Amino acid sequence: RRALRAVVQATDADDETAARALDAAEGDAKAAIVALLTGLPPGRASELLAAAQGRIRVALGLAADPD
């Protein structure tokens, strides 16, 4: 599955961890990536992505500096 491969590559997570993150993020690969890299819940990862206009790097920055 393409989304699973993207999550594994972006996070270095194993397939099982990446699959669980994808499931928790309801199939949203970007939210799964942000959630895995930050330790945040998928819902919060989705909020950050929305604020970042879908850009993972910006969402990660927002997670690191919530102000």
XYZ file of N, CA, C and O in Angstrom:
268
model
N 0.836 -1.184 0.000
C 0.000 0.000 0.000
C 0.879 1.245 0.000
O 1.840 1.334 0.766
N 0.553 2.185 -0.835
C 1.397 3.357 -1.031
C 1.494 4.242 0.210
O 2.573 4.725 0.564
N 0.369 4.477 0.881
C 0.374 5.327 2.069
C 1.249 4.711 3.162
O 2.010 5.416 3.831
N 1.149 3.409 3.324
C 1.959 2.723 4.336
C 3.443 2.898 4.034
O 4.238 3.215 4.928
N 3.813 2.732 2.787
C 5.215 2.894 2.375
C 5.693 4.319 2.665
O 6.809 4.527 3.144
N 4.833 5.314 2.395
C 5.206 6.714 2.640
C 5.430 6.966 4.126
O 6.401 7.646 4.506
N 4.573 6.416 4.966
C 4.716 6.605 6.413
C 5.984 5.936 6.910
O 6.740 6.527 7.694
N 6.246 4.732 6.451
C 7.468 4.020 6.850
C 8.701 4.815 6.430
O 9.627 5.012 7.228
N 8.731 5.289 5.200
C 9.903 6.026 4.710
C 10.109 7.337 5.464
O 11.230 7.708 5.774
N 9.030 8.030 5.760
C 9.143 9.338 6.400
C 9.499 9.257 7.875
O 10.086 10.193 8.418
N 9.143 8.152 8.511
C 9.307 8.071 9.961
C 10.292 7.011 10.432
O 10.630 6.978 11.610
N 10.708 6.128 9.548
C 11.545 4.977 9.905
C 10.832 4.005 10.843
O 11.468 3.189 11.503
N 9.512 4.117 10.922
C 8.735 3.179 11.741
C 8.668 1.837 11.023
O 8.807 1.760 9.804
N 8.448 0.780 11.803
C 8.240 -0.516 11.167
C 6.829 -0.565 10.576
O 5.999 0.308 10.858
N 6.577 -1.561 9.742
C 5.291 -1.654 9.047
C 4.104 -1.703 10.006
O 3.081 -1.067 9.766
N 4.248 -2.432 11.099
C 3.137 -2.570 12.047
C 2.815 -1.243 12.728
O 1.646 -0.854 12.847
N 3.848 -0.529 13.154
C 3.653 0.773 13.803
C 3.046 1.769 12.821
O 2.124 2.513 13.161
N 3.556 1.769 11.599
C 3.041 2.676 10.577
C 1.585 2.349 10.253
O 0.760 3.261 10.095
N 1.251 1.071 10.175
C -0.132 0.668 9.884
C -1.069 1.103 11.004
O -2.188 1.581 10.742
N -0.632 0.943 12.260
C -1.464 1.387 13.393
C -1.673 2.893 13.350
O -2.772 3.390 13.602
N -0.614 3.634 13.030
C -0.725 5.096 12.953
C -1.665 5.506 11.824
O -2.476 6.423 11.993
N -1.566 4.819 10.699
C -2.472 5.108 9.582
C -3.915 4.814 9.954
O -4.810 5.597 9.621
N -4.145 3.722 10.632
C -5.499 3.384 11.076
C -6.023 4.445 12.029
O -7.170 4.892 11.908
N -5.199 4.848 12.975
C -5.614 5.857 13.953
C -5.902 7.193 13.283
O -6.764 7.951 13.733
N -5.192 7.481 12.189
C -5.373 8.729 11.450
C -6.407 8.582 10.337
O -6.501 9.439 9.459
N -7.148 7.487 10.381
C -8.210 7.229 9.394
C -7.692 7.277 7.956
O -8.328 7.819 7.065
N -6.489 6.728 7.760
C -5.923 6.628 6.426
C -5.190 7.861 5.936
O -4.667 7.868 4.826
N -5.118 8.893 6.750
C -4.442 10.136 6.358
C -2.941 9.978 6.608
O -2.479 10.052 7.753
N -2.187 9.761 5.547
C -0.754 9.507 5.685
C -0.022 10.686 6.306
O 0.856 10.498 7.156
N -0.365 11.892 5.918
C 0.323 13.056 6.482
C 0.070 13.163 7.979
O 0.984 13.448 8.747
N -1.161 12.943 8.403
C -1.471 13.002 9.834
C -0.744 11.886 10.580
O -0.247 12.099 11.693
N -0.660 10.710 9.984
C 0.062 9.608 10.606
C 1.534 9.952 10.765
O 2.139 9.678 11.813
N 2.119 10.565 9.758
C 3.531 10.957 9.813
C 3.754 11.981 10.919
O 4.655 11.831 11.749
N 2.934 13.016 10.955
C 3.095 14.053 11.979
C 2.876 13.455 13.368
O 3.624 13.749 14.303
N 1.884 12.598 13.509
C 1.610 11.971 14.807
C 2.798 11.125 15.263
O 3.218 11.215 16.423
N 3.354 10.328 14.367
C 4.491 9.480 14.739
C 5.728 10.307 15.081
O 6.446 9.988 16.019
N 5.973 11.344 14.328
C 7.184 12.140 14.550
C 7.096 13.044 15.772
O 8.123 13.424 16.335
N 5.875 13.396 16.178
C 5.714 14.313 17.308
C 5.209 13.631 18.568
O 5.326 14.197 19.652
N 4.614 12.450 18.415
C 4.007 11.791 19.557
C 2.630 12.324 19.901
O 2.042 11.953 20.913
N 2.111 13.204 19.055
C 0.783 13.780 19.282
C -0.307 12.837 18.788
O -0.071 12.011 17.908
N -1.521 12.979 19.306
C -2.631 12.192 18.783
C -2.928 12.583 17.333
O -2.692 13.735 16.936
N -3.465 11.665 16.544
C -3.752 11.956 15.137
C -4.679 13.152 14.925
O -4.500 13.908 13.979
N -5.633 13.333 15.811
C -6.532 14.486 15.670
C -5.784 15.796 15.764
O -6.034 16.724 14.992
N -4.865 15.887 16.713
C -4.053 17.103 16.859
C -3.119 17.251 15.665
O -2.894 18.365 15.174
N -2.580 16.147 15.183
C -1.724 16.193 13.995
C -2.505 16.747 12.801
O -1.988 17.566 12.040
N -3.750 16.341 12.668
C -4.598 16.846 11.580
C -4.846 18.334 11.721
O -4.842 19.074 10.728
N -5.064 18.788 12.954
C -5.264 20.227 13.188
C -4.027 21.015 12.790
O -4.132 22.083 12.172
N -2.867 20.506 13.159
C -1.627 21.183 12.795
C -1.437 21.216 11.289
O -0.999 22.232 10.735
N -1.771 20.120 10.626
C -1.661 20.087 9.164
C -2.616 21.084 8.519
O -2.265 21.732 7.532
N -3.807 21.211 9.068
C -4.757 22.190 8.531
C -4.196 23.601 8.680
O -4.263 24.414 7.741
N -3.624 23.892 9.841
C -3.032 25.209 10.070
C -1.827 25.441 9.169
O -1.525 26.581 8.809
N -1.158 24.353 8.795
C 0.043 24.427 7.953
C -0.281 24.257 6.473
O 0.629 24.086 5.667
N -1.558 24.287 6.129
C -2.002 24.121 4.744
C -1.464 22.828 4.131
O -1.060 22.788 2.974
N -1.440 21.771 4.960
C -1.058 20.457 4.469
C 0.432 20.189 4.378
O 0.839 19.118 3.951
N 1.237 21.127 4.814
C 2.690 20.964 4.706
C 3.242 20.320 5.977
O 3.164 20.909 7.058
N 3.797 19.135 5.838
C 4.282 18.381 6.983
C 5.366 19.144 7.728
O 5.332 19.242 8.956
N 6.323 19.667 7.043
C 7.442 20.359 7.700
C 6.937 21.536 8.534
O 7.391 21.762 9.659
N 5.980 22.280 7.995
C 5.421 23.412 8.734
C 4.641 22.912 9.948
O 4.746 23.474 11.043
N 3.883 21.836 9.767
C 3.136 21.261 10.890
C 4.074 20.808 11.997
O 3.793 21.007 13.189
N 5.205 20.220 11.635
C 6.189 19.803 12.629
C 6.751 21.011 13.367
O 6.983 20.970 14.582
N 6.958 22.085 12.652
C 7.422 23.313 13.282
C 6.402 23.873 14.260
O 6.755 24.340 15.353
N 5.141 23.818 13.881
C 4.086 24.282 14.772
C 4.011 23.414 16.030
O 3.761 23.920 17.126
N 4.222 22.138 15.869
C 4.187 21.230 17.025
C 5.338 21.535 17.975
O 5.186 21.458 19.193
N 6.485 21.884 17.410
C 7.667 22.165 18.230
C 7.572 23.523 18.910
O 8.124 23.717 19.990
N 6.858 24.457 18.293
C 6.744 25.824 18.824
C 5.289 26.254 18.779
O 4.877 26.943 17.851
N 4.478 25.827 19.750
C 3.045 26.100 19.702
C 2.667 27.572 19.803
O 1.550 27.945 19.548
N 3.604 28.432 20.182
C 3.305 29.858 20.245
C 3.311 30.409 18.853
O 2.847 31.328 18.443
